[in-house]
PDB file of C-alpha atoms in Angstrom:
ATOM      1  CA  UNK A1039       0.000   0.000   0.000  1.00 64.00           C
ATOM      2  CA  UNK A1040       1.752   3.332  -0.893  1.00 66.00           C
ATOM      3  CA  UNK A1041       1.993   5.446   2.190  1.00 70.00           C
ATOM      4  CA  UNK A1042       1.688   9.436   0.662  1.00 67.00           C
ATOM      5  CA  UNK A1043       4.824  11.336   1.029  1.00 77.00           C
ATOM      6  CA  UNK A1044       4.586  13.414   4.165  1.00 84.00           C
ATOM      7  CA  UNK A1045       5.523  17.242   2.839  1.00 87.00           C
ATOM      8  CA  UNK A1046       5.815  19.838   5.510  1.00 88.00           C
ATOM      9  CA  UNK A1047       3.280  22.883   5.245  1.00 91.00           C
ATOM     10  CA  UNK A1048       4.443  25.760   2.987  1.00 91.00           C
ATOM     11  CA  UNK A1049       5.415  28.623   5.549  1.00 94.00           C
ATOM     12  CA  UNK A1050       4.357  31.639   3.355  1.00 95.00           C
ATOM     13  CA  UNK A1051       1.152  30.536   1.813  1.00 95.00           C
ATOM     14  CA  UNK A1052      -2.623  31.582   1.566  1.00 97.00           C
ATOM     15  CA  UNK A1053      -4.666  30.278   4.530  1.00 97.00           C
ATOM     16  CA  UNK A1054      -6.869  27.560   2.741  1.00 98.00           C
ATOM     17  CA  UNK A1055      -3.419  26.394   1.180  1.00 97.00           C
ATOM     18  CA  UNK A1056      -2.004  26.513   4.789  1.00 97.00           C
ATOM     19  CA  UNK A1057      -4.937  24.131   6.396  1.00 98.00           C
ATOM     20  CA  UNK A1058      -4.988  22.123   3.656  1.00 98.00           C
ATOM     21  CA  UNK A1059      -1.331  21.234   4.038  1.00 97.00           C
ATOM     22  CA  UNK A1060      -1.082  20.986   7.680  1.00 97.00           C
ATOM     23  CA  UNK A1061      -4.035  18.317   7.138  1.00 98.00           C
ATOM     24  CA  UNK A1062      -2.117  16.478   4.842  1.00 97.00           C
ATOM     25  CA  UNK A1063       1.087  16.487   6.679  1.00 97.00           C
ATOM     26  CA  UNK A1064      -0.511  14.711   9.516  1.00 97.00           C
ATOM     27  CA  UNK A1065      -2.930  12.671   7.412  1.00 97.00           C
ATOM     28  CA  UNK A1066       0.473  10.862   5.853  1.00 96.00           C
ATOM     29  CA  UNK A1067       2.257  11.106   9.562  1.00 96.00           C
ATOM     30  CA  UNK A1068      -0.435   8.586  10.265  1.00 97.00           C
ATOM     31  CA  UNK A1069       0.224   6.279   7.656  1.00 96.00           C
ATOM     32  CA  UNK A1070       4.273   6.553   7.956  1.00 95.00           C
ATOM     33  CA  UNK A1071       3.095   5.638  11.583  1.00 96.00           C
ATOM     34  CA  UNK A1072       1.504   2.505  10.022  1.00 96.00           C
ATOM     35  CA  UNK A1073       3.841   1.267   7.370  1.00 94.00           C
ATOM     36  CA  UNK A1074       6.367  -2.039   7.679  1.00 94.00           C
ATOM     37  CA  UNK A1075       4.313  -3.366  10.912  1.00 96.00           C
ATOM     38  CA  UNK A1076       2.042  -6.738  10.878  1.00 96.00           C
ATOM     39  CA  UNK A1077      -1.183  -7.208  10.965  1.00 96.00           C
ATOM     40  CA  UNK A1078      -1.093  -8.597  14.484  1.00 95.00           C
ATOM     41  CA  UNK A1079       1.330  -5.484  15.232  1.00 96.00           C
ATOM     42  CA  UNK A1080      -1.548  -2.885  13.715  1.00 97.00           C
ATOM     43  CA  UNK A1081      -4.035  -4.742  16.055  1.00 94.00           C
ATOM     44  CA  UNK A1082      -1.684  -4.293  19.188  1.00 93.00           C
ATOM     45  CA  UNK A1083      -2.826  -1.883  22.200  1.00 91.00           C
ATOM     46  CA  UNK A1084       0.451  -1.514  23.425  1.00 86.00           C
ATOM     47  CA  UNK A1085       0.175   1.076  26.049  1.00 83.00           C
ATOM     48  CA  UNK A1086      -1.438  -0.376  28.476  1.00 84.00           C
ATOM     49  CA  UNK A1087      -4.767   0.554  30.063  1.00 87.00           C
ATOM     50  CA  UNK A1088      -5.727   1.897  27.151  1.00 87.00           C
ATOM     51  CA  UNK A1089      -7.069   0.056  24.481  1.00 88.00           C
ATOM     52  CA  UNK A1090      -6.145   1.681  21.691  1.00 92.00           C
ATOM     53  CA  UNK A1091      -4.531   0.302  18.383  1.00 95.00           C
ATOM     54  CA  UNK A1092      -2.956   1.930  15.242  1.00 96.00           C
ATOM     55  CA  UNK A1093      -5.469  -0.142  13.135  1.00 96.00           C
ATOM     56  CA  UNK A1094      -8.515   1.419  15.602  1.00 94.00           C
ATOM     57  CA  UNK A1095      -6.762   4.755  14.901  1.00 96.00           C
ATOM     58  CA  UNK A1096      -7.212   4.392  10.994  1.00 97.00           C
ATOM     59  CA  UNK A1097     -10.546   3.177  11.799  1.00 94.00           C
ATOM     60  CA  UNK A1098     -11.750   6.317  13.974  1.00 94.00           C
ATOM     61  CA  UNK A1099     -10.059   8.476  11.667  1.00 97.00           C
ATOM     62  CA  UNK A1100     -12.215   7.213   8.598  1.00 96.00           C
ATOM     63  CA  UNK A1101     -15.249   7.898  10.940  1.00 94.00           C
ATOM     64  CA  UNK A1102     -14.231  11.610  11.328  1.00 96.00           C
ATOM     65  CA  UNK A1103     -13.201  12.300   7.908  1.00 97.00           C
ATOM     66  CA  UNK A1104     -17.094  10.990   7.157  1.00 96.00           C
ATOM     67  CA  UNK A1105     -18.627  13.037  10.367  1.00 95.00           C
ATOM     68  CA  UNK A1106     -17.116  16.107   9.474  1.00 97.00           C
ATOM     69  CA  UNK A1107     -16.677  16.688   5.459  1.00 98.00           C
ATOM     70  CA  UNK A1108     -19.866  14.709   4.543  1.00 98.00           C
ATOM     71  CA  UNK A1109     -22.133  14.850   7.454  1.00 96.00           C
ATOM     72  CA  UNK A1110     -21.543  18.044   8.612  1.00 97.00           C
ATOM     73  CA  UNK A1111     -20.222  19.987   6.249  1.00 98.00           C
ATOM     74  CA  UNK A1112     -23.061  19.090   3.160  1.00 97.00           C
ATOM     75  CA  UNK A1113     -25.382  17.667   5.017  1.00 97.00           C
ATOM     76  CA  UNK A1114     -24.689  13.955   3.372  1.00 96.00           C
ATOM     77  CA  UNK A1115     -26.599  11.010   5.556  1.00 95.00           C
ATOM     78  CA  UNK A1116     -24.382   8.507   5.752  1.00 94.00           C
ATOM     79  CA  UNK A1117     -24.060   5.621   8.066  1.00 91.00           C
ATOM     80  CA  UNK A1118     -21.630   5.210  10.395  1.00 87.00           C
ATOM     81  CA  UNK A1119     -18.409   3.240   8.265  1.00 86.00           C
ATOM     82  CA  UNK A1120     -18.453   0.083  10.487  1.00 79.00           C
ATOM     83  CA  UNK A1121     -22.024  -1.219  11.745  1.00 71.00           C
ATOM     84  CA  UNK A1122     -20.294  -2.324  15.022  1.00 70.00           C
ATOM     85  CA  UNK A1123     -20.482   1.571  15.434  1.00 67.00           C
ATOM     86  CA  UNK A1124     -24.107   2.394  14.844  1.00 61.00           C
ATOM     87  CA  UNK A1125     -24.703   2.795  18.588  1.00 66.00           C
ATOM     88  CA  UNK A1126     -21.375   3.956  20.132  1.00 66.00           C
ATOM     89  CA  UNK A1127     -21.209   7.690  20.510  1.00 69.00           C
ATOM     90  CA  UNK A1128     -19.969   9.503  17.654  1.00 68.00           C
ATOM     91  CA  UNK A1129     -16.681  10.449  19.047  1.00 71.00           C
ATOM     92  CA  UNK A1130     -15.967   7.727  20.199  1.00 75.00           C
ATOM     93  CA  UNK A1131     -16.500   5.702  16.414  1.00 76.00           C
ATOM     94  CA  UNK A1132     -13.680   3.578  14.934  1.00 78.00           C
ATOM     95  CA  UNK A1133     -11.828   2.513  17.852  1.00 81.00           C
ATOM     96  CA  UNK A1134     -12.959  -0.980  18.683  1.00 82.00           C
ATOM     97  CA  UNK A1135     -11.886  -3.770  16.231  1.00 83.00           C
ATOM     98  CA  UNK A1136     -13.979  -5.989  14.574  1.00 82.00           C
ATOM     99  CA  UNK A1137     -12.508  -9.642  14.083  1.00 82.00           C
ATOM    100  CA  UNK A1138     -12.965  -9.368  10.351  1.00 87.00           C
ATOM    101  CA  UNK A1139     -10.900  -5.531  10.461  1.00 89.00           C
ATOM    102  CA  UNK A1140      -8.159  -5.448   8.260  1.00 94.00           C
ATOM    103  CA  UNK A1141      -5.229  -2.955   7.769  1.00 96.00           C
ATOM    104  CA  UNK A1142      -5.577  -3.325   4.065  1.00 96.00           C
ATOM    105  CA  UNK A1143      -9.311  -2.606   4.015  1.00 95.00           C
ATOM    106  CA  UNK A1144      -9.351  -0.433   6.709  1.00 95.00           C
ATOM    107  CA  UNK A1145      -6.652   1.954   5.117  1.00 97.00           C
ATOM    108  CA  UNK A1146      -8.922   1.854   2.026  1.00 97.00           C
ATOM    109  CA  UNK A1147     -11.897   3.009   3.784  1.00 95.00           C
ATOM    110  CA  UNK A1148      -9.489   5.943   4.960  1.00 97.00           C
ATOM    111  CA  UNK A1149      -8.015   6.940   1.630  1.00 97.00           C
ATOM    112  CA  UNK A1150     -11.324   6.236  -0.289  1.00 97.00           C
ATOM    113  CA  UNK A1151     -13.046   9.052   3.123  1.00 98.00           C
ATOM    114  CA  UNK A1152     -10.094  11.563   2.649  1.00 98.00           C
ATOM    115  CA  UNK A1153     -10.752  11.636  -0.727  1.00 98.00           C
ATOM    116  CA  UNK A1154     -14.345  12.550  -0.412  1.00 97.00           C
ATOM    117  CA  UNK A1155     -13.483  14.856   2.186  1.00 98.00           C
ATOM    118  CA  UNK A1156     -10.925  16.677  -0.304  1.00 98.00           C
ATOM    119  CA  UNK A1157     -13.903  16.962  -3.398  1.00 98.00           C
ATOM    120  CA  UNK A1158     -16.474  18.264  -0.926  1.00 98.00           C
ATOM    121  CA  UNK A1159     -14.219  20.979   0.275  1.00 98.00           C
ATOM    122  CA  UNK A1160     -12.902  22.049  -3.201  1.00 97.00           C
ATOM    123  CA  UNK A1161     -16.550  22.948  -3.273  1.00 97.00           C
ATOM    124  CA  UNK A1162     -16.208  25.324  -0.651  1.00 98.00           C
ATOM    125  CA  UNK A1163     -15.080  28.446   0.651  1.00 98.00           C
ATOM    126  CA  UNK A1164     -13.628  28.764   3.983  1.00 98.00           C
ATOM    127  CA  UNK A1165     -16.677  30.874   5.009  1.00 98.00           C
ATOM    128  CA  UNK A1166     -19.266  28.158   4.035  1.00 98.00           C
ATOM    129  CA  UNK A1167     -20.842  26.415   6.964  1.00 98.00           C
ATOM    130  CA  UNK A1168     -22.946  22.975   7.683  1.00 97.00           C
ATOM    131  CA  UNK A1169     -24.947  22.077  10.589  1.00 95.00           C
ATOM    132  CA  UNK A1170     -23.077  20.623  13.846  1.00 95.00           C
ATOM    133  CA  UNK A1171     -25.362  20.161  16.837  1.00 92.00           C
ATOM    134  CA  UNK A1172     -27.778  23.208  16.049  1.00 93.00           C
ATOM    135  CA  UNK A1173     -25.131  25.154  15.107  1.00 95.00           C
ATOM    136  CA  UNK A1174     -23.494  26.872  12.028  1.00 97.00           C
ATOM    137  CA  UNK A1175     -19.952  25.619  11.294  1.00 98.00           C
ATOM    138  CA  UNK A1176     -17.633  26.951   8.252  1.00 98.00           C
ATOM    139  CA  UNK A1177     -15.284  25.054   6.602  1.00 98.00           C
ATOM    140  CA  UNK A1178     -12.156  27.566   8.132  1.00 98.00           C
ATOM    141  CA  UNK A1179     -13.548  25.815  11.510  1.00 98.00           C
ATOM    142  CA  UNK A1180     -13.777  22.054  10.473  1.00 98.00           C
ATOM    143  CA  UNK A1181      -9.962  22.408   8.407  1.00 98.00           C
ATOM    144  CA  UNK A1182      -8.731  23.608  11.878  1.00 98.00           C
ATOM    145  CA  UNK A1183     -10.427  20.644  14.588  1.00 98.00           C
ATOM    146  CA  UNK A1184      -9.115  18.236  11.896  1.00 98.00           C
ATOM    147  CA  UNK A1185      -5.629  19.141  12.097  1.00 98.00           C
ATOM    148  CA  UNK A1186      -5.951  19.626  16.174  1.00 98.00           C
ATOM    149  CA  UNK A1187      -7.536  15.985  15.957  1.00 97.00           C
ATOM    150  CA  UNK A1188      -5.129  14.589  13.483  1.00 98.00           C
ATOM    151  CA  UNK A1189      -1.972  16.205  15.722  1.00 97.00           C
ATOM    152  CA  UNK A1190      -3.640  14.999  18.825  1.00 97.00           C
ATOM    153  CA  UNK A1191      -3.782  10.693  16.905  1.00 97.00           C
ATOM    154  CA  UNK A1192      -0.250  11.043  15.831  1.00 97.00           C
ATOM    155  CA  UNK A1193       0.931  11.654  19.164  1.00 95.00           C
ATOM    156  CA  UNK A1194      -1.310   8.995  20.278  1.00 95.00           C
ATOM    157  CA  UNK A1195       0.223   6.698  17.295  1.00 96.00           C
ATOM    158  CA  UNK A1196       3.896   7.705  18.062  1.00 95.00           C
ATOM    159  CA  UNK A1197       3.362   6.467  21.346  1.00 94.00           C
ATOM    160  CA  UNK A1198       1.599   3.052  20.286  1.00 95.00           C
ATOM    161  CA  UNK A1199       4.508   2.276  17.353  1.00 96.00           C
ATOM    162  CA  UNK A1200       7.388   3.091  20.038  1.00 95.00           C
ATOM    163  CA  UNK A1201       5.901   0.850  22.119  1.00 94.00           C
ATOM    164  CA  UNK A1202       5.663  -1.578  19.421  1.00 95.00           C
ATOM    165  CA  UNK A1203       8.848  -1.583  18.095  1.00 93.00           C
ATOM    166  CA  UNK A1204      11.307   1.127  19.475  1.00 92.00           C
ATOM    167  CA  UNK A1205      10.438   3.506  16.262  1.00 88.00           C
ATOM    168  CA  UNK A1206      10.175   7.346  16.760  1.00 82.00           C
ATOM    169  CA  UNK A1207       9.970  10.656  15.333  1.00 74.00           C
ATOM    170  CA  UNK A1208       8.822  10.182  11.102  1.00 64.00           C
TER     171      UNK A1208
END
């Protein structure tokens, strides 16, 4: 599976080129986080209480790509993108692992949300808003709790993969 080449942000750019970026940069930080482990590796909480997996981190992050650039921002009704997930609370979506979860098509279900995510929001402005709990949210808004949500995963992921195998930094 090709893992996107992680770019860092352009430091003199327009805004929406600016979000844009950062999103990406940490959108392929989670993927370098992923690449050369097992499937049994992916699938290993390794920071014990918690729970949490890279695999369940792909997972969630598929489920937020969908809440926020098809649900909220046009409105799309879409189900959750596991069933297991219908009745866990929206924030918390992705995280458990299904015995039939795969990297492969879990990564898929990732790619195939991000890219959605990117054609809705070409079809923005910054300015334009969708509907999040009764209230208006622009696109300038979602860009930024994306990237504070991707940032706050990696760190979570860096953790999990040194844990896993003594790899840092990417």
């Amino acid at each position: 599976m090709n893992t996107p080449e992680r770019t860092f942000p352009p430091m003199t750019a327009d805004e929406r080129t600016t979000l844009e970026a950062w999103l990406d940069f940490y959108r392929a930080t989670l993927a370098q986080k992923c690449d050369g482990l097992t499937e049994e590796q992916l699938r290993t909480a390794s920071a014990e209480p918690s729970s949490l997996t890279l695999l369940g981190l792909v997972q969630h992050l598929a489920e937020v790509e969908r809440a926020w650039f098809r649900r909220v921002l046009t409105g799309e009704d879409v189900p959750p993108v596991s069933s297991a997930d219908a009745d866990v609370r929206p924030a918390d979506r992705g995280f458990g692992l299904e015995a039939d979860a795969t990297y492969v098509k879990s990564r898929l279900l990732w790619q195939a949300e991000v890219e959605h995510a990117r054609k809705n929001c070409a079809a923005h402005a910054l300015e334009d808003t969708g509907l999040w709990r009764d209230n208006q949210v622009s696109l300038r808004w979602i860009y930024s709790h994306m990237i504070a949500e991707y940032a706050r995963h990696c760190g979570h992921a860096d953790l999990i993969r040194e844990r896993i195998d003594g790899s840092t930094g990417v």
